[in-house]
Amino acid sequence: YDRYDLWEIDLTGERPVCSLTRGYGRATNRQFRLLQDDYEDEIIDLNKSFLMTSVNLENRDEGVYRFLAGGKLKQLIEGPFSISILQRSENQKACIFYKQSYTEFRDLWWSDLMFMNPSRLTDANPQQKNYFWGTVKLVKWTNYNGKENAGLLYLPENYDPHKRYPVIVNFYETHSETLHDYIVPTLSSGMINVVSYVSNGYVVFMPDIHYTVGA
């Protein structure tokens, strides 16, 4: 792996290093990785197809792609959510997975491996509709060092830009990669529980903090 793509390296040095994904990840600002349970395979046959996960590093959308023989990529599913394949069927034709976002609970879904008509299996958090949940958006700006920075801005339900709100700014490491994570209301001894404050009318801002050597 590099930051974006998968690479093939000939350990004999006879063939040049080449990008299995043909640089598509870098060209589209996506990060590709082998689907987790493919790590159990001792050998990956590049003449056969296999599945990869994707993360769009611009907006954090996640998805699943199929690698086809010859280096072509086929997008199966991708969108404003986080997705995890939990189990594939023995015949490799279907799977159980969950997808989540700030407002979508991690319910179980079933689909064939073309992801043409996914079907939700569970409704595990119906009580959410009884509460103010709010929304989250990814914001970006140029910092004092001239570099692009990002952070998450959580807004209460029915946010009115003309009103004044109490605001909490939470400085701790990076959080933009958790844009599509579902947050369960719970007690916390460390990080604030964002959804609890947003539900009570607060604006919460969580800027990414990038540490440097010595600072």
mmCIF file of N, CA and C in Angstrom, residues 23-102:
data_model
loop_
_atom_site.group_PDB
_atom_site.id
_atom_site.type_symbol
_atom_site.label_atom_id
_atom_site.label_comp_id
_atom_site.label_asym_id
_atom_site.label_seq_id
_atom_site.Cartn_x
_atom_site.Cartn_y
_atom_site.Cartn_z
ATOM 1 N N GLY A 23 -3.064 3.566 -10.190
ATOM 2 C CA GLY A 23 -3.027 4.955 -9.757
ATOM 3 C C GLY A 23 -4.385 5.611 -9.632
ATOM 4 N N TYR A 24 -5.465 4.798 -9.698
ATOM 5 C CA TYR A 24 -6.808 5.377 -9.641
ATOM 6 C C TYR A 24 -7.081 6.020 -8.285
ATOM 7 N N GLY A 25 -6.525 5.422 -7.226
ATOM 8 C CA GLY A 25 -6.719 5.989 -5.897
ATOM 9 C C GLY A 25 -6.141 7.388 -5.790
ATOM 10 N N ARG A 26 -4.886 7.545 -6.204
ATOM 11 C CA ARG A 26 -4.247 8.863 -6.143
ATOM 12 C C ARG A 26 -4.953 9.862 -7.056
ATOM 13 N N ALA A 27 -5.388 9.405 -8.222
ATOM 14 C CA ALA A 27 -6.028 10.301 -9.180
ATOM 15 C C ALA A 27 -7.375 10.811 -8.685
ATOM 16 N N THR A 28 -8.066 9.999 -7.870
ATOM 17 C CA THR A 28 -9.404 10.380 -7.404
ATOM 18 C C THR A 28 -9.442 10.671 -5.907
ATOM 19 N N ASN A 29 -8.269 10.727 -5.268
ATOM 20 C CA ASN A 29 -8.164 11.009 -3.829
ATOM 21 C C ASN A 29 -8.921 9.980 -2.996
ATOM 22 N N ARG A 30 -8.810 8.700 -3.423
ATOM 23 C CA ARG A 30 -9.415 7.602 -2.677
ATOM 24 C C ARG A 30 -8.327 6.688 -2.123
ATOM 25 N N GLN A 31 -8.620 6.098 -0.978
ATOM 26 C CA GLN A 31 -7.708 5.133 -0.369
ATOM 27 C C GLN A 31 -8.320 3.741 -0.503
ATOM 28 N N PHE A 32 -7.604 2.844 -1.178
ATOM 29 C CA PHE A 32 -8.081 1.481 -1.384
ATOM 30 C C PHE A 32 -7.304 0.511 -0.496
ATOM 31 N N ARG A 33 -8.036 -0.466 0.061
ATOM 32 C CA ARG A 33 -7.433 -1.507 0.866
ATOM 33 C C ARG A 33 -8.152 -2.826 0.585
ATOM 34 N N LEU A 34 -7.442 -3.936 0.733
ATOM 35 C CA LEU A 34 -8.090 -5.230 0.591
ATOM 36 C C LEU A 34 -9.180 -5.367 1.639
ATOM 37 N N LEU A 35 -10.297 -5.975 1.258
ATOM 38 C CA LEU A 35 -11.346 -6.256 2.219
ATOM 39 C C LEU A 35 -10.767 -7.128 3.326
ATOM 40 N N GLN A 36 -11.097 -6.829 4.557
ATOM 41 C CA GLN A 36 -10.412 -7.393 5.718
ATOM 42 C C GLN A 36 -10.252 -8.904 5.683
ATOM 43 N N ASP A 37 -11.313 -9.658 5.394
ATOM 44 C CA ASP A 37 -11.174 -11.108 5.471
ATOM 45 C C ASP A 37 -10.376 -11.683 4.307
ATOM 46 N N ASP A 38 -10.024 -10.848 3.320
ATOM 47 C CA ASP A 38 -9.118 -11.326 2.273
ATOM 48 C C ASP A 38 -7.699 -11.523 2.804
ATOM 49 N N TYR A 39 -7.402 -10.935 3.982
ATOM 50 C CA TYR A 39 -6.075 -11.120 4.563
ATOM 51 C C TYR A 39 -5.823 -12.583 4.923
ATOM 52 N N GLU A 40 -6.899 -13.355 5.086
ATOM 53 C CA GLU A 40 -6.736 -14.756 5.449
ATOM 54 C C GLU A 40 -6.233 -15.596 4.277
ATOM 55 N N ASP A 41 -6.339 -15.061 3.082
ATOM 56 C CA ASP A 41 -5.863 -15.796 1.912
ATOM 57 C C ASP A 41 -4.342 -15.769 1.855
ATOM 58 N N GLU A 42 -3.736 -16.950 1.714
ATOM 59 C CA GLU A 42 -2.286 -17.012 1.626
ATOM 60 C C GLU A 42 -1.803 -16.480 0.279
ATOM 61 N N ILE A 43 -2.615 -16.682 -0.755
ATOM 62 C CA ILE A 43 -2.247 -16.236 -2.092
ATOM 63 C C ILE A 43 -3.414 -15.459 -2.689
ATOM 64 N N ILE A 44 -3.110 -14.319 -3.281
ATOM 65 C CA ILE A 44 -4.114 -13.549 -3.999
ATOM 66 C C ILE A 44 -3.868 -13.753 -5.486
ATOM 67 N N ASP A 45 -4.830 -14.351 -6.152
ATOM 68 C CA ASP A 45 -4.718 -14.620 -7.586
ATOM 69 C C ASP A 45 -5.143 -13.367 -8.343
ATOM 70 N N LEU A 46 -4.186 -12.690 -8.971
ATOM 71 C CA LEU A 46 -4.479 -11.440 -9.663
ATOM 72 C C LEU A 46 -5.226 -11.658 -10.971
ATOM 73 N N ASN A 47 -5.401 -12.926 -11.353
ATOM 74 C CA ASN A 47 -6.199 -13.228 -12.537
ATOM 75 C C ASN A 47 -7.673 -13.420 -12.179
ATOM 76 N N LYS A 48 -7.974 -13.337 -10.885
ATOM 77 C CA LYS A 48 -9.352 -13.448 -10.420
ATOM 78 C C LYS A 48 -9.737 -12.141 -9.731
ATOM 79 N N SER A 49 -11.029 -11.918 -9.586
ATOM 80 C CA SER A 49 -11.490 -10.685 -8.944
ATOM 81 C C SER A 49 -11.448 -10.827 -7.424
ATOM 82 N N PHE A 50 -11.345 -9.708 -6.748
ATOM 83 C CA PHE A 50 -11.448 -9.682 -5.291
ATOM 84 C C PHE A 50 -11.980 -8.315 -4.872
ATOM 85 N N LEU A 51 -12.404 -8.218 -3.620
ATOM 86 C CA LEU A 51 -13.054 -7.008 -3.133
ATOM 87 C C LEU A 51 -12.073 -6.105 -2.390
ATOM 88 N N MET A 52 -12.317 -4.806 -2.502
ATOM 89 C CA MET A 52 -11.526 -3.810 -1.796
ATOM 90 C C MET A 52 -12.469 -2.793 -1.168
ATOM 91 N N THR A 53 -12.037 -2.220 -0.061
ATOM 92 C CA THR A 53 -12.774 -1.112 0.533
ATOM 93 C C THR A 53 -12.189 0.197 0.024
ATOM 94 N N SER A 54 -13.007 1.251 0.045
ATOM 95 C CA SER A 54 -12.544 2.559 -0.405
ATOM 96 C C SER A 54 -12.946 3.631 0.597
ATOM 97 N N VAL A 55 -12.095 4.644 0.711
ATOM 98 C CA VAL A 55 -12.429 5.845 1.483
ATOM 99 C C VAL A 55 -12.094 7.045 0.613
ATOM 100 N N ASN A 56 -13.087 7.881 0.354
ATOM 101 C CA ASN A 56 -12.858 9.127 -0.371
ATOM 102 C C ASN A 56 -12.263 10.117 0.620
ATOM 103 N N LEU A 57 -11.000 10.471 0.443
ATOM 104 C CA LEU A 57 -10.307 11.306 1.422
ATOM 105 C C LEU A 57 -10.751 12.762 1.364
ATOM 106 N N GLU A 58 -11.540 13.112 0.362
ATOM 107 C CA GLU A 58 -12.049 14.482 0.260
ATOM 108 C C GLU A 58 -13.275 14.681 1.140
ATOM 109 N N ASN A 59 -14.196 13.719 1.112
ATOM 110 C CA ASN A 59 -15.436 13.870 1.884
ATOM 111 C C ASN A 59 -15.705 12.719 2.844
ATOM 112 N N ARG A 60 -14.777 11.744 2.935
ATOM 113 C CA ARG A 60 -14.834 10.598 3.847
ATOM 114 C C ARG A 60 -15.914 9.577 3.503
ATOM 115 N N ASP A 61 -16.525 9.672 2.303
ATOM 116 C CA ASP A 61 -17.469 8.642 1.878
ATOM 117 C C ASP A 61 -16.729 7.310 1.771
ATOM 118 N N GLU A 62 -17.400 6.219 2.121
ATOM 119 C CA GLU A 62 -16.796 4.893 2.056
ATOM 120 C C GLU A 62 -17.549 4.006 1.078
ATOM 121 N N GLY A 63 -16.888 2.943 0.631
ATOM 122 C CA GLY A 63 -17.528 2.058 -0.316
ATOM 123 C C GLY A 63 -16.811 0.734 -0.454
ATOM 124 N N VAL A 64 -17.304 -0.064 -1.382
ATOM 125 C CA VAL A 64 -16.702 -1.359 -1.720
ATOM 126 C C VAL A 64 -16.533 -1.407 -3.232
ATOM 127 N N TYR A 65 -15.350 -1.791 -3.685
ATOM 128 C CA TYR A 65 -15.047 -1.930 -5.108
ATOM 129 C C TYR A 65 -14.614 -3.361 -5.380
ATOM 130 N N ARG A 66 -14.796 -3.796 -6.623
ATOM 131 C CA ARG A 66 -14.292 -5.102 -7.043
ATOM 132 C C ARG A 66 -13.119 -4.886 -7.994
ATOM 133 N N PHE A 67 -12.002 -5.549 -7.661
ATOM 134 C CA PHE A 67 -10.840 -5.562 -8.545
ATOM 135 C C PHE A 67 -11.054 -6.645 -9.578
ATOM 136 N N LEU A 68 -10.990 -6.282 -10.844
ATOM 137 C CA LEU A 68 -11.190 -7.229 -11.934
ATOM 138 C C LEU A 68 -9.858 -7.562 -12.588
ATOM 139 N N ALA A 69 -9.760 -8.740 -13.138
ATOM 140 C CA ALA A 69 -8.533 -9.141 -13.826
ATOM 141 C C ALA A 69 -8.162 -8.094 -14.863
ATOM 142 N N GLY A 70 -6.898 -7.743 -14.902
ATOM 143 C CA GLY A 70 -6.444 -6.709 -15.824
ATOM 144 C C GLY A 70 -6.326 -5.344 -15.175
ATOM 145 N N GLY A 71 -6.685 -5.272 -13.887
ATOM 146 C CA GLY A 71 -6.486 -4.029 -13.156
ATOM 147 C C GLY A 71 -7.645 -3.060 -13.174
ATOM 148 N N LYS A 72 -8.788 -3.473 -13.734
ATOM 149 C CA LYS A 72 -9.942 -2.580 -13.745
ATOM 150 C C LYS A 72 -10.658 -2.622 -12.397
ATOM 151 N N LEU A 73 -11.293 -1.503 -12.028
ATOM 152 C CA LEU A 73 -12.032 -1.406 -10.782
ATOM 153 C C LEU A 73 -13.502 -1.157 -11.079
ATOM 154 N N LYS A 74 -14.367 -1.848 -10.352
ATOM 155 C CA LYS A 74 -15.810 -1.659 -10.507
ATOM 156 C C LYS A 74 -16.380 -1.219 -9.168
ATOM 157 N N GLN A 75 -17.006 -0.045 -9.136
ATOM 158 C CA GLN A 75 -17.630 0.443 -7.913
ATOM 159 C C GLN A 75 -18.919 -0.332 -7.662
ATOM 160 N N LEU A 76 -19.034 -0.926 -6.464
ATOM 161 C CA LEU A 76 -20.233 -1.686 -6.103
ATOM 162 C C LEU A 76 -21.168 -0.860 -5.240
ATOM 163 N N ILE A 77 -20.620 -0.164 -4.262
ATOM 164 C CA ILE A 77 -21.415 0.695 -3.387
ATOM 165 C C ILE A 77 -20.499 1.767 -2.826
ATOM 166 N N GLU A 78 -21.005 2.978 -2.715
ATOM 167 C CA GLU A 78 -20.213 4.069 -2.148
ATOM 168 C C GLU A 78 -21.167 5.207 -1.801
ATOM 169 N N GLY A 79 -20.926 5.859 -0.667
ATOM 170 C CA GLY A 79 -21.808 6.959 -0.300
ATOM 171 C C GLY A 79 -21.432 7.587 1.024
ATOM 172 N N PRO A 80 -22.257 8.514 1.523
ATOM 173 C CA PRO A 80 -21.960 9.248 2.763
ATOM 174 C C PRO A 80 -22.259 8.408 3.999
ATOM 175 N N PHE A 81 -21.486 7.368 4.171
ATOM 176 C CA PHE A 81 -21.642 6.471 5.312
ATOM 177 C C PHE A 81 -20.333 5.719 5.514
ATOM 178 N N SER A 82 -20.253 5.015 6.617
ATOM 179 C CA SER A 82 -19.160 4.084 6.871
ATOM 180 C C SER A 82 -19.730 2.681 6.712
ATOM 181 N N ILE A 83 -19.007 1.801 6.039
ATOM 182 C CA ILE A 83 -19.522 0.464 5.759
ATOM 183 C C ILE A 83 -18.505 -0.595 6.168
ATOM 184 N N SER A 84 -19.017 -1.698 6.725
ATOM 185 C CA SER A 84 -18.157 -2.817 7.119
ATOM 186 C C SER A 84 -18.819 -4.133 6.716
ATOM 187 N N ILE A 85 -18.112 -4.937 5.938
ATOM 188 C CA ILE A 85 -18.590 -6.279 5.586
ATOM 189 C C ILE A 85 -18.273 -7.195 6.761
ATOM 190 N N LEU A 86 -19.291 -7.808 7.337
ATOM 191 C CA LEU A 86 -19.095 -8.642 8.525
ATOM 192 C C LEU A 86 -18.875 -10.105 8.190
ATOM 193 N N GLN A 87 -19.589 -10.606 7.189
ATOM 194 C CA GLN A 87 -19.469 -12.024 6.842
ATOM 195 C C GLN A 87 -19.935 -12.240 5.414
ATOM 196 N N ARG A 88 -19.185 -13.029 4.668
ATOM 197 C CA ARG A 88 -19.620 -13.413 3.328
ATOM 198 C C ARG A 88 -20.094 -14.864 3.337
ATOM 199 N N SER A 89 -21.021 -15.175 2.449
ATOM 200 C CA SER A 89 -21.517 -16.545 2.353
ATOM 201 C C SER A 89 -20.419 -17.453 1.803
ATOM 202 N N GLU A 90 -20.579 -18.757 2.040
ATOM 203 C CA GLU A 90 -19.563 -19.704 1.601
ATOM 204 C C GLU A 90 -19.392 -19.701 0.088
ATOM 205 N N ASN A 91 -20.481 -19.439 -0.636
ATOM 206 C CA ASN A 91 -20.379 -19.423 -2.098
ATOM 207 C C ASN A 91 -19.937 -18.066 -2.645
ATOM 208 N N GLN A 92 -19.626 -17.129 -1.718
ATOM 209 C CA GLN A 92 -19.107 -15.813 -2.098
ATOM 210 C C GLN A 92 -20.085 -15.014 -2.977
ATOM 211 N N LYS A 93 -21.390 -15.253 -2.783
ATOM 212 C CA LYS A 93 -22.381 -14.534 -3.578
ATOM 213 C C LYS A 93 -23.183 -13.521 -2.785
ATOM 214 N N ALA A 94 -23.079 -13.548 -1.450
ATOM 215 C CA ALA A 94 -23.861 -12.635 -0.616
ATOM 216 C C ALA A 94 -23.065 -12.285 0.628
ATOM 217 N N CYS A 95 -23.539 -11.284 1.347
ATOM 218 C CA CYS A 95 -22.832 -10.875 2.558
ATOM 219 C C CYS A 95 -23.785 -10.214 3.547
ATOM 220 N N ILE A 96 -23.367 -10.202 4.796
ATOM 221 C CA ILE A 96 -23.996 -9.423 5.855
ATOM 222 C C ILE A 96 -23.060 -8.251 6.136
ATOM 223 N N PHE A 97 -23.612 -7.046 6.218
ATOM 224 C CA PHE A 97 -22.781 -5.881 6.486
ATOM 225 C C PHE A 97 -23.550 -4.878 7.314
ATOM 226 N N TYR A 98 -22.849 -3.899 7.868
ATOM 227 C CA TYR A 98 -23.551 -2.759 8.441
ATOM 228 C C TYR A 98 -22.985 -1.489 7.847
ATOM 229 N N LYS A 99 -23.830 -0.484 7.776
ATOM 230 C CA LYS A 99 -23.382 0.851 7.420
ATOM 231 C C LYS A 99 -23.927 1.814 8.453
ATOM 232 N N GLN A 100 -23.199 2.883 8.658
ATOM 233 C CA GLN A 100 -23.574 3.826 9.694
ATOM 234 C C GLN A 100 -23.238 5.243 9.256
ATOM 235 N N SER A 101 -23.877 6.198 9.901
ATOM 236 C CA SER A 101 -23.537 7.607 9.763
ATOM 237 C C SER A 101 -23.853 8.256 11.102
ATOM 238 N N TYR A 102 -23.656 9.555 11.213
ATOM 239 C CA TYR A 102 -23.962 10.215 12.483
ATOM 240 C C TYR A 102 -25.426 10.029 12.859
#
